[in-house]
mmCIF file of C-alpha atoms and ligand atoms in Angstrom:
data_model
loop_
_atom_site.group_PDB
_atom_site.id
_atom_site.type_symbol
_atom_site.label_atom_id
_atom_site.label_comp_id
_atom_site.label_asym_id
_atom_site.label_seq_id
_atom_site.Cartn_x
_atom_site.Cartn_y
_atom_site.Cartn_z
ATOM 1 C CA MET A 1 -35.006 -6.268 17.622
ATOM 2 C CA THR A 2 -33.403 -4.042 15.003
ATOM 3 C CA LEU A 3 -29.997 -4.060 13.427
ATOM 4 C CA THR A 4 -27.581 -1.395 14.542
ATOM 5 C CA PHE A 5 -24.702 -0.073 12.506
ATOM 6 C CA ARG A 6 -21.433 1.395 13.719
ATOM 7 C CA GLU A 7 -21.855 4.936 15.016
ATOM 8 C CA GLU A 8 -19.266 6.224 12.542
ATOM 9 C CA LEU A 9 -21.428 5.289 9.542
ATOM 10 C CA LYS A 10 -24.033 7.904 10.412
ATOM 11 C CA ASP A 11 -21.910 10.699 9.041
ATOM 12 C CA LEU A 12 -20.776 8.848 5.897
ATOM 13 C CA GLN A 13 -22.133 8.768 2.389
ATOM 14 C CA ALA A 14 -21.409 6.215 -0.328
ATOM 15 C CA TYR A 15 -18.983 7.389 -3.000
ATOM 16 C CA LYS A 16 -20.811 8.850 -5.995
ATOM 17 C CA PRO A 17 -18.882 7.941 -9.133
ATOM 18 C CA GLY A 18 -19.335 9.837 -12.406
ATOM 19 C CA LYS A 19 -22.016 8.476 -14.704
ATOM 20 C CA PRO A 20 -20.765 5.596 -16.843
ATOM 21 C CA ILE A 21 -20.572 6.311 -20.594
ATOM 22 C CA ASP A 22 -23.230 3.683 -21.415
ATOM 23 C CA ASP A 23 -25.759 5.236 -19.016
ATOM 24 C CA VAL A 24 -25.312 8.645 -20.614
ATOM 25 C CA LYS A 25 -25.713 7.146 -24.106
ATOM 26 C CA LYS A 26 -28.991 5.496 -23.104
ATOM 27 C CA GLU A 27 -30.367 8.447 -21.146
ATOM 28 C CA TYR A 28 -29.854 10.990 -23.926
ATOM 29 C CA GLY A 29 -30.071 8.640 -26.905
ATOM 30 C CA ILE A 30 -26.645 9.646 -28.185
ATOM 31 C CA GLU A 31 -24.091 7.387 -29.820
ATOM 32 C CA LYS A 32 -20.843 9.120 -29.047
ATOM 33 C CA VAL A 33 -19.960 10.051 -25.480
ATOM 34 C CA VAL A 34 -16.572 11.355 -24.339
ATOM 35 C CA LYS A 35 -15.657 11.075 -20.665
ATOM 36 C CA LEU A 36 -13.217 13.650 -19.346
ATOM 37 C CA ALA A 37 -14.323 13.163 -15.757
ATOM 38 C CA SER A 38 -12.099 10.662 -13.955
ATOM 39 C CA ASN A 39 -8.522 11.559 -14.858
ATOM 40 C CA GLU A 40 -8.008 8.402 -16.899
ATOM 41 C CA ASN A 41 -5.425 7.986 -19.639
ATOM 42 C CA PRO A 42 -6.920 8.986 -23.027
ATOM 43 C CA LEU A 43 -4.382 6.754 -24.800
ATOM 44 C CA GLY A 44 -5.728 3.706 -22.985
ATOM 45 C CA SER A 45 -3.186 1.244 -21.592
ATOM 46 C CA SER A 46 0.281 0.131 -22.601
ATOM 47 C CA PRO A 47 -0.008 -2.535 -25.347
ATOM 48 C CA LYS A 48 2.522 -4.562 -23.351
ATOM 49 C CA ALA A 49 0.200 -4.523 -20.328
ATOM 50 C CA ILE A 50 -2.746 -5.631 -22.483
ATOM 51 C CA GLU A 51 -0.686 -8.566 -23.788
ATOM 52 C CA ALA A 52 0.303 -9.515 -20.241
ATOM 53 C CA VAL A 53 -3.353 -9.453 -19.153
ATOM 54 C CA LYS A 54 -4.375 -11.730 -22.030
ATOM 55 C CA LYS A 55 -1.693 -14.204 -21.083
ATOM 56 C CA ALA A 56 -2.551 -14.074 -17.377
ATOM 57 C CA ALA A 57 -6.235 -14.589 -18.233
ATOM 58 C CA GLU A 58 -5.478 -18.024 -19.681
ATOM 59 C CA ASN A 59 -5.874 -19.462 -16.196
ATOM 60 C CA LEU A 60 -8.244 -17.702 -13.851
ATOM 61 C CA ALA A 61 -9.027 -20.699 -11.653
ATOM 62 C CA ILE A 62 -6.079 -20.257 -9.330
ATOM 63 C CA TYR A 63 -5.680 -17.553 -6.679
ATOM 64 C CA PRO A 64 -3.208 -14.769 -7.425
ATOM 65 C CA ASP A 65 0.162 -14.615 -5.662
ATOM 66 C CA GLY A 66 -0.977 -13.130 -2.350
ATOM 67 C CA ASN A 67 2.470 -11.656 -1.746
ATOM 68 C CA ALA A 68 2.700 -10.157 -5.265
ATOM 69 C CA THR A 69 6.332 -11.253 -5.235
ATOM 70 C CA MET A 70 7.188 -10.551 -8.862
ATOM 71 C CA LEU A 71 5.531 -7.151 -8.760
ATOM 72 C CA LYS A 72 7.348 -6.264 -5.529
ATOM 73 C CA ASN A 73 10.619 -7.298 -7.162
ATOM 74 C CA ALA A 74 9.886 -5.095 -10.166
ATOM 75 C CA LEU A 75 8.976 -2.166 -7.900
ATOM 76 C CA ALA A 76 12.096 -2.708 -5.771
ATOM 77 C CA LYS A 77 14.158 -2.445 -8.960
ATOM 78 C CA LYS A 78 12.354 0.733 -9.992
ATOM 79 C CA THR A 79 12.514 2.451 -6.590
ATOM 80 C CA GLY A 80 15.797 1.143 -5.174
ATOM 81 C CA LEU A 81 13.938 0.108 -1.990
ATOM 82 C CA LYS A 82 13.766 -3.294 -0.303
ATOM 83 C CA THR A 83 10.724 -5.437 -1.142
ATOM 84 C CA THR A 84 9.870 -5.217 2.570
ATOM 85 C CA GLN A 85 9.288 -1.472 2.111
ATOM 86 C CA ILE A 86 6.689 -1.982 -0.629
ATOM 87 C CA LEU A 87 3.019 -2.936 -0.361
ATOM 88 C CA PRO A 88 0.795 -3.300 -3.461
ATOM 89 C CA SER A 89 -2.934 -2.705 -3.100
ATOM 90 C CA SER A 90 -6.137 -2.795 -5.083
ATOM 91 C CA GLY A 91 -5.752 0.811 -6.175
ATOM 92 C CA SER A 92 -4.633 3.655 -3.928
ATOM 93 C CA ASP A 93 -8.233 3.716 -2.749
ATOM 94 C CA GLU A 94 -7.652 0.464 -0.900
ATOM 95 C CA MET A 95 -4.324 1.679 0.455
ATOM 96 C CA ILE A 96 -5.941 4.813 1.906
ATOM 97 C CA ASP A 97 -8.391 2.480 3.620
ATOM 98 C CA ILE A 98 -5.582 0.237 4.917
ATOM 99 C CA ILE A 99 -3.674 3.251 6.257
ATOM 100 C CA ALA A 100 -6.738 4.537 8.098
ATOM 101 C CA LYS A 101 -7.347 1.101 9.623
ATOM 102 C CA THR A 102 -3.691 0.765 10.624
ATOM 103 C CA PHE A 103 -3.332 4.107 12.388
ATOM 104 C CA ILE A 104 -6.511 6.004 13.207
ATOM 105 C CA ASN A 105 -8.111 5.440 16.602
ATOM 106 C CA LYS A 106 -11.380 6.969 17.741
ATOM 107 C CA ASN A 107 -11.013 10.736 18.380
ATOM 108 C CA ASP A 108 -7.532 10.974 16.860
ATOM 109 C CA GLU A 109 -7.110 14.265 15.028
ATOM 110 C CA VAL A 110 -6.332 13.856 11.354
ATOM 111 C CA ILE A 111 -5.235 16.848 9.294
ATOM 112 C CA MET A 112 -6.233 17.246 5.658
ATOM 113 C CA ALA A 113 -6.892 19.933 3.092
ATOM 114 C CA ASP A 114 -10.116 21.093 1.527
ATOM 115 C CA LEU A 115 -10.405 20.704 -1.468
ATOM 116 C CA THR A 116 -8.541 17.451 -1.872
ATOM 117 C CA PHE A 117 -9.084 13.753 -2.596
ATOM 118 C CA PRO A 118 -12.318 12.784 -0.793
ATOM 119 C CA ARG A 119 -11.264 9.327 0.429
ATOM 120 C CA TYR A 120 -9.024 10.950 3.058
ATOM 121 C CA ILE A 121 -11.973 12.367 4.981
ATOM 122 C CA THR A 122 -14.218 9.360 4.438
ATOM 123 C CA THR A 123 -11.733 6.815 5.774
ATOM 124 C CA THR A 124 -10.829 9.131 8.662
ATOM 125 C CA LYS A 125 -14.482 9.386 9.716
ATOM 126 C CA MET A 126 -14.957 5.652 9.140
ATOM 127 C CA MET A 127 -12.412 5.006 11.887
ATOM 128 C CA GLY A 128 -13.924 7.580 14.234
ATOM 129 C CA GLY A 129 -11.057 10.015 13.694
ATOM 130 C CA LYS A 130 -11.636 13.769 13.853
ATOM 131 C CA PRO A 131 -10.965 15.554 10.556
ATOM 132 C CA VAL A 132 -9.080 18.825 10.997
ATOM 133 C CA ILE A 133 -9.594 20.699 7.755
ATOM 134 C CA VAL A 134 -7.117 23.283 6.482
ATOM 135 C CA PRO A 135 -8.477 25.219 3.479
ATOM 136 C CA LEU A 136 -6.346 25.580 0.356
ATOM 137 C CA LYS A 137 -4.698 28.939 -0.358
ATOM 138 C CA ASN A 138 -4.928 29.970 -4.002
ATOM 139 C CA TRP A 139 -6.176 26.432 -4.708
ATOM 140 C CA THR A 140 -2.866 25.123 -3.319
ATOM 141 C CA TYR A 141 -2.012 23.183 -0.140
ATOM 142 C CA ASP A 142 -1.392 25.549 2.773
ATOM 143 C CA LEU A 143 1.440 23.636 4.459
ATOM 144 C CA GLU A 144 2.071 26.446 6.949
ATOM 145 C CA GLY A 145 -1.588 26.285 7.974
ATOM 146 C CA MET A 146 -1.341 22.516 8.287
ATOM 147 C CA LYS A 147 1.689 22.824 10.550
ATOM 148 C CA LYS A 148 -0.212 25.228 12.780
ATOM 149 C CA ALA A 149 -3.102 22.733 13.000
ATOM 150 C CA ILE A 150 -0.873 20.110 14.671
ATOM 151 C CA THR A 151 -1.717 19.378 18.317
ATOM 152 C CA ASP A 152 -0.765 16.612 20.735
ATOM 153 C CA LYS A 153 -3.827 14.731 19.482
ATOM 154 C CA THR A 154 -2.737 14.723 15.837
ATOM 155 C CA LYS A 155 -2.228 11.202 14.525
ATOM 156 C CA LEU A 156 -1.938 11.517 10.770
ATOM 157 C CA ILE A 157 -1.716 14.083 7.952
ATOM 158 C CA TRP A 158 -2.917 13.459 4.386
ATOM 159 C CA LEU A 159 -0.990 15.291 1.643
ATOM 160 C CA CYS A 160 -1.767 15.124 -2.065
ATOM 161 C CA ASN A 161 0.874 16.509 -4.424
ATOM 162 C CA PRO A 162 -0.030 17.534 -7.058
ATOM 163 C CA ASN A 163 -3.497 17.934 -5.708
ATOM 164 C CA ASN A 164 -6.706 16.417 -7.020
ATOM 165 C CA PRO A 165 -9.011 18.194 -7.971
ATOM 166 C CA THR A 166 -7.143 21.511 -8.283
ATOM 167 C CA GLY A 167 -4.036 20.190 -10.085
ATOM 168 C CA THR A 168 -1.725 22.499 -8.096
ATOM 169 C CA MET A 169 1.562 21.473 -6.446
ATOM 170 C CA PHE A 170 3.948 22.366 -3.646
ATOM 171 C CA THR A 171 7.712 22.272 -4.071
ATOM 172 C CA GLU A 172 10.430 19.924 -2.853
ATOM 173 C CA ASP A 173 11.730 22.612 -0.459
ATOM 174 C CA GLU A 174 8.248 23.050 0.986
ATOM 175 C CA LEU A 175 7.808 19.296 1.425
ATOM 176 C CA LEU A 176 11.165 18.945 3.151
ATOM 177 C CA ASP A 177 10.474 21.890 5.438
ATOM 178 C CA PHE A 178 7.112 20.324 6.305
ATOM 179 C CA LEU A 179 8.603 16.889 7.053
ATOM 180 C CA LYS A 180 11.182 18.549 9.308
ATOM 181 C CA SER A 181 8.462 20.345 11.248
ATOM 182 C CA VAL A 182 6.163 17.386 11.867
ATOM 183 C CA PRO A 183 6.899 15.383 15.055
ATOM 184 C CA ASN A 184 7.915 11.864 14.049
ATOM 185 C CA ASN A 185 5.061 10.186 15.923
ATOM 186 C CA ILE A 186 2.639 11.689 13.379
ATOM 187 C CA VAL A 187 2.148 9.753 10.146
ATOM 188 C CA VAL A 188 2.555 11.797 6.963
ATOM 189 C CA VAL A 189 0.833 10.224 3.958
ATOM 190 C CA TYR A 190 2.164 11.651 0.710
ATOM 191 C CA ASP A 191 -0.118 10.742 -2.211
ATOM 192 C CA GLU A 192 1.645 11.359 -5.513
ATOM 193 C CA ALA A 193 -0.917 9.776 -7.856
ATOM 194 C CA TYR A 194 -0.126 12.334 -10.588
ATOM 195 C CA ASN A 195 3.634 12.745 -10.073
ATOM 196 C CA GLU A 196 4.531 11.481 -13.550
ATOM 197 C CA TYR A 197 2.669 14.387 -15.193
ATOM 198 C CA VAL A 198 4.533 17.166 -13.365
ATOM 199 C CA THR A 199 6.516 19.523 -15.611
ATOM 200 C CA ARG A 200 7.906 21.945 -13.004
ATOM 201 C CA LYS A 201 11.532 21.441 -11.950
ATOM 202 C CA ASP A 202 10.974 22.361 -8.299
ATOM 203 C CA TYR A 203 8.606 19.430 -7.721
ATOM 204 C CA PRO A 204 9.906 16.603 -5.450
ATOM 205 C CA LYS A 205 10.461 14.187 -8.353
ATOM 206 C CA ASN A 206 12.325 11.812 -6.081
ATOM 207 C CA SER A 207 10.276 11.755 -2.885
ATOM 208 C CA ILE A 208 11.606 8.253 -2.136
ATOM 209 C CA LYS A 209 14.864 9.704 -0.846
ATOM 210 C CA PHE A 210 12.970 11.193 2.109
ATOM 211 C CA LEU A 211 12.005 7.738 3.415
ATOM 212 C CA LYS A 212 15.532 7.305 4.774
ATOM 213 C CA ASP A 213 15.225 10.232 7.186
ATOM 214 C CA TYR A 214 11.482 10.216 7.859
ATOM 215 C CA SER A 215 10.271 6.912 9.255
ATOM 216 C CA ASN A 216 6.758 8.424 9.622
ATOM 217 C CA LEU A 217 6.385 8.969 5.844
ATOM 218 C CA ILE A 218 4.192 6.838 3.554
ATOM 219 C CA ILE A 219 4.301 7.447 -0.205
ATOM 220 C CA LEU A 220 1.309 6.417 -2.322
ATOM 221 C CA ARG A 221 1.414 5.681 -6.036
ATOM 222 C CA THR A 222 -1.087 4.293 -8.503
ATOM 223 C CA PHE A 223 -1.186 2.539 -11.863
ATOM 224 C CA SER A 224 -4.590 4.142 -12.607
ATOM 225 C CA LYS A 225 -3.329 7.402 -14.053
ATOM 226 C CA ILE A 226 -0.343 7.667 -16.415
ATOM 227 C CA TYR A 227 -0.037 3.848 -16.588
ATOM 228 C CA GLY A 228 -3.637 3.632 -17.813
ATOM 229 C CA LEU A 229 -4.714 0.638 -15.708
ATOM 230 C CA ALA A 230 -7.613 2.148 -13.719
ATOM 231 C CA ALA A 231 -9.931 -0.749 -14.537
ATOM 232 C CA LEU A 232 -7.618 -3.290 -12.924
ATOM 233 C CA ARG A 233 -7.340 -1.488 -9.556
ATOM 234 C CA ILE A 234 -3.692 -1.417 -8.618
ATOM 235 C CA GLY A 235 -1.455 0.913 -6.652
ATOM 236 C CA TYR A 236 1.247 0.635 -3.971
ATOM 237 C CA ALA A 237 2.665 2.200 -0.838
ATOM 238 C CA LEU A 238 6.342 2.831 -0.044
ATOM 239 C CA ALA A 239 7.346 3.247 3.601
ATOM 240 C CA SER A 240 9.556 1.961 6.409
ATOM 241 C CA GLU A 241 9.683 -1.809 6.960
ATOM 242 C CA GLU A 242 7.856 -1.312 10.263
ATOM 243 C CA ILE A 243 4.919 0.502 8.645
ATOM 244 C CA ILE A 244 4.682 -1.981 5.760
ATOM 245 C CA HIS A 245 4.845 -4.917 8.194
ATOM 246 C CA ASN A 246 1.877 -3.533 10.143
ATOM 247 C CA MET A 247 -0.193 -2.516 7.122
ATOM 248 C CA ASN A 248 0.379 -5.982 5.690
ATOM 249 C CA LYS A 249 -1.634 -7.397 8.615
ATOM 250 C CA ILE A 250 -4.681 -5.370 7.582
ATOM 251 C CA ARG A 251 -4.962 -6.095 3.856
ATOM 252 C CA GLY A 252 -7.024 -8.932 2.422
ATOM 253 C CA PRO A 253 -5.062 -12.108 1.668
ATOM 254 C CA PHE A 254 -5.348 -11.743 -2.147
ATOM 255 C CA ASN A 255 -6.011 -8.019 -2.430
ATOM 256 C CA VAL A 256 -4.284 -7.553 -5.795
ATOM 257 C CA ASN A 257 -5.702 -9.755 -8.542
ATOM 258 C CA LYS A 258 -3.615 -11.755 -10.984
ATOM 259 C CA LEU A 259 -4.404 -9.651 -14.078
ATOM 260 C CA ALA A 260 -3.492 -6.453 -12.246
ATOM 261 C CA GLN A 261 -0.156 -7.867 -11.061
ATOM 262 C CA ALA A 262 0.755 -9.038 -14.578
ATOM 263 C CA ALA A 263 -0.303 -5.761 -16.187
ATOM 264 C CA ALA A 264 1.577 -3.625 -13.681
ATOM 265 C CA ILE A 265 4.838 -5.533 -14.196
ATOM 266 C CA ALA A 266 4.546 -5.108 -17.977
ATOM 267 C CA ALA A 267 3.482 -1.456 -17.699
ATOM 268 C CA LEU A 268 6.556 -0.606 -15.608
ATOM 269 C CA GLU A 269 8.723 -1.707 -18.514
ATOM 270 C CA ASP A 270 6.900 0.336 -21.153
ATOM 271 C CA GLU A 271 8.641 3.683 -20.818
ATOM 272 C CA ASP A 272 7.626 4.713 -24.347
ATOM 273 C CA PHE A 273 3.976 4.627 -23.366
ATOM 274 C CA ILE A 274 4.632 6.836 -20.340
ATOM 275 C CA LYS A 275 6.594 9.332 -22.454
ATOM 276 C CA LYS A 276 3.859 9.434 -25.089
ATOM 277 C CA THR A 277 1.190 10.055 -22.464
ATOM 278 C CA TYR A 278 3.260 12.764 -20.771
ATOM 279 C CA GLU A 279 3.801 14.615 -24.076
ATOM 280 C CA LEU A 280 0.160 14.316 -25.108
ATOM 281 C CA ASN A 281 -0.923 15.656 -21.729
ATOM 282 C CA LYS A 282 1.517 18.576 -21.872
ATOM 283 C CA GLN A 283 0.337 19.612 -25.332
ATOM 284 C CA GLY A 284 -3.304 19.146 -24.369
ATOM 285 C CA LYS A 285 -2.788 21.327 -21.310
ATOM 286 C CA GLU A 286 -1.240 24.131 -23.363
ATOM 287 C CA TYR A 287 -4.088 23.944 -25.885
ATOM 288 C CA LEU A 288 -6.757 24.057 -23.178
ATOM 289 C CA TYR A 289 -5.018 26.915 -21.329
ATOM 290 C CA LYS A 290 -5.012 28.917 -24.559
ATOM 291 C CA GLU A 291 -8.676 28.200 -25.255
ATOM 292 C CA PHE A 292 -9.733 28.914 -21.666
ATOM 293 C CA LYS A 293 -7.925 32.255 -21.893
ATOM 294 C CA ASN A 294 -9.747 33.031 -25.167
ATOM 295 C CA LEU A 295 -13.022 32.250 -23.423
ATOM 296 C CA GLY A 296 -12.060 34.435 -20.467
ATOM 297 C CA LEU A 297 -12.131 31.464 -18.071
ATOM 298 C CA GLU A 298 -9.909 31.445 -15.015
ATOM 299 C CA TYR A 299 -8.101 28.188 -14.102
ATOM 300 C CA ALA A 300 -5.682 26.891 -11.487
ATOM 301 C CA PRO A 301 -2.192 26.075 -12.835
ATOM 302 C CA SER A 302 -2.161 22.304 -13.257
ATOM 303 C CA GLU A 303 0.716 19.855 -12.864
ATOM 304 C CA THR A 304 -1.607 16.900 -13.475
ATOM 305 C CA ASN A 305 -3.778 15.437 -16.234
ATOM 306 C CA HIS A 306 -6.748 17.569 -15.233
ATOM 307 C CA ILE A 307 -7.560 21.271 -15.043
ATOM 308 C CA PHE A 308 -9.674 23.007 -12.430
ATOM 309 C CA VAL A 309 -11.523 25.744 -14.266
ATOM 310 C CA ASN A 310 -14.100 28.391 -13.440
ATOM 311 C CA VAL A 311 -16.880 28.121 -16.027
ATOM 312 C CA LYS A 312 -18.667 31.189 -14.618
ATOM 313 C CA ARG A 313 -21.994 29.322 -14.501
ATOM 314 C CA ASP A 314 -23.281 26.860 -11.944
ATOM 315 C CA ALA A 315 -20.955 23.834 -12.222
ATOM 316 C CA ASN A 316 -23.835 21.339 -12.048
ATOM 317 C CA GLU A 317 -25.731 23.107 -14.819
ATOM 318 C CA VAL A 318 -22.687 23.080 -17.067
ATOM 319 C CA PHE A 319 -22.123 19.419 -16.221
ATOM 320 C CA ILE A 320 -25.702 18.519 -17.242
ATOM 321 C CA GLU A 321 -25.667 20.634 -20.396
ATOM 322 C CA LEU A 322 -22.385 19.099 -21.515
ATOM 323 C CA GLN A 323 -23.661 15.626 -20.693
ATOM 324 C CA LYS A 324 -26.688 16.153 -22.954
ATOM 325 C CA ARG A 325 -24.211 16.878 -25.726
ATOM 326 C CA GLY A 326 -22.178 13.732 -25.068
ATOM 327 C CA MET A 327 -19.395 15.128 -22.836
ATOM 328 C CA ILE A 328 -18.919 14.048 -19.218
ATOM 329 C CA ILE A 329 -16.887 16.284 -16.908
ATOM 330 C CA ARG A 330 -16.829 16.647 -13.095
ATOM 331 C CA PRO A 331 -18.569 19.531 -11.314
ATOM 332 C CA ILE A 332 -16.613 20.350 -8.139
ATOM 333 C CA LYS A 333 -17.956 23.425 -6.381
ATOM 334 C CA ASP A 334 -19.800 26.658 -7.168
ATOM 335 C CA THR A 335 -18.769 27.552 -10.694
ATOM 336 C CA TRP A 336 -15.666 25.358 -10.735
ATOM 337 C CA VAL A 337 -15.363 22.107 -12.663
ATOM 338 C CA ARG A 338 -12.571 19.594 -13.174
ATOM 339 C CA ILE A 339 -11.783 18.538 -16.716
ATOM 340 C CA THR A 340 -9.457 15.672 -17.593
ATOM 341 C CA ILE A 341 -7.065 16.505 -20.427
ATOM 342 C CA GLY A 342 -7.942 14.256 -23.374
ATOM 343 C CA THR A 343 -6.673 13.584 -26.892
ATOM 344 C CA PRO A 344 -6.492 16.620 -29.242
ATOM 345 C CA GLU A 345 -9.863 15.627 -30.774
ATOM 346 C CA GLN A 346 -11.484 15.280 -27.344
ATOM 347 C CA ASN A 347 -10.058 18.615 -26.185
ATOM 348 C CA GLU A 348 -11.316 20.376 -29.318
ATOM 349 C CA LEU A 349 -14.767 18.869 -28.859
ATOM 350 C CA LEU A 350 -14.781 19.976 -25.223
ATOM 351 C CA ILE A 351 -14.015 23.584 -26.211
ATOM 352 C CA LYS A 352 -16.663 23.545 -28.956
ATOM 353 C CA LEU A 353 -19.300 22.276 -26.528
ATOM 354 C CA LEU A 354 -18.184 24.592 -23.712
ATOM 355 C CA LYS A 355 -18.666 27.544 -26.086
ATOM 356 C CA GLU A 356 -22.218 26.355 -26.761
ATOM 357 C CA VAL A 357 -23.023 25.819 -23.111
ATOM 358 C CA ILE A 358 -21.559 28.861 -21.391
HETATM 359 C C1 LIG B 1 -5.018 11.790 -5.432
HETATM 360 C C2 LIG B 1 -5.586 10.457 -5.684
HETATM 361 N N1 LIG B 1 -5.287 9.448 -4.852
HETATM 362 C C3 LIG B 1 -5.773 8.229 -5.047
HETATM 363 C C4 LIG B 1 -6.615 7.949 -6.094
HETATM 364 C C5 LIG B 1 -7.177 6.574 -6.227
HETATM 365 O O1 LIG B 1 -6.509 5.906 -7.214
HETATM 366 P P1 LIG B 1 -6.750 4.375 -7.493
HETATM 367 O O2 LIG B 1 -7.428 4.305 -8.819
HETATM 368 O O3 LIG B 1 -5.364 3.799 -7.516
HETATM 369 O O4 LIG B 1 -7.579 3.805 -6.406
HETATM 370 C C6 LIG B 1 -6.963 8.956 -6.995
HETATM 371 C C7 LIG B 1 -7.885 8.685 -8.098
HETATM 372 O O5 LIG B 1 -8.463 9.520 -8.717
HETATM 373 C C8 LIG B 1 -6.436 10.243 -6.777
HETATM 374 O O6 LIG B 1 -6.751 11.256 -7.583
#
């Protein structure tokens, strides 16, 4: 007798993370390695969050608060929503998983873009859903194309704004028009992992207001990006009470650990840290734009902490050559790579090494 695995697994591959810094150091025998590959915060984490983690770590023998009550209270204060409309998770990654498990039945059609965040397609396939892929236009979500892809079999639509990996955005008017056009039995997941970095005024800065009119909308946020807490794995969803009630049945009993809860509460209060990160990112983006232009490299306009750039050489080759020199970036497709905006020193080093490599 042999083991059998679920049919859906046949078409899935395990997530391939970027190489850890220590592996690259060992492999190439180099001491200093800079990672601009995973859209992390180059300033680290809020000092207040670090303090909160130290305090919370004094007792690790007890389970965390499975309801994350204090964190929900803090998020309710920040968002103006009821705590029953908020669900914390172990990163947005887990929430994407929970959403797929809550809604997607076998053979349901699920609309998503290409290129976009890869967990949308993986979790869709995991549930036996049928991905309906709408290519980007000018590296930007084609919402009109997505509308046209809706059929009576459509169950859910994944949106990422601004988009990872291209960094591009769609406007508040476009989002509203889209929400109006989607039948309300179709779930719209709106992942705004990078919303705090957006500089454009026509971006839907306050997407929460749409929850009132669109009971099919789920907003996703994370503490991994501007809040600098990627290592702790924490994010949250905002939605109707009915959606949160049902998703709450799916999650693990203690899905958000104690250190993550404590850090997130402290991080929410540290507005200075957010401002500092935003400014650093904005300046870094302007610097990199200028240098890319000098190098004759085309890039997509970014509203995030990463830039999608055409290095005019095979992306994997550039990735390997940079890695040998102590710089980790992310190859995406063809000659396009994604580079996280770092500190001024990191950005300067990136440009110096890019000049060597290309
Ligand atoms: C668009 C988007 N959604 C979700 C995630 C996952 O974030 P988390 O670290 O909270 O799991 C990422 C991480 O890169 C992302 O870019």
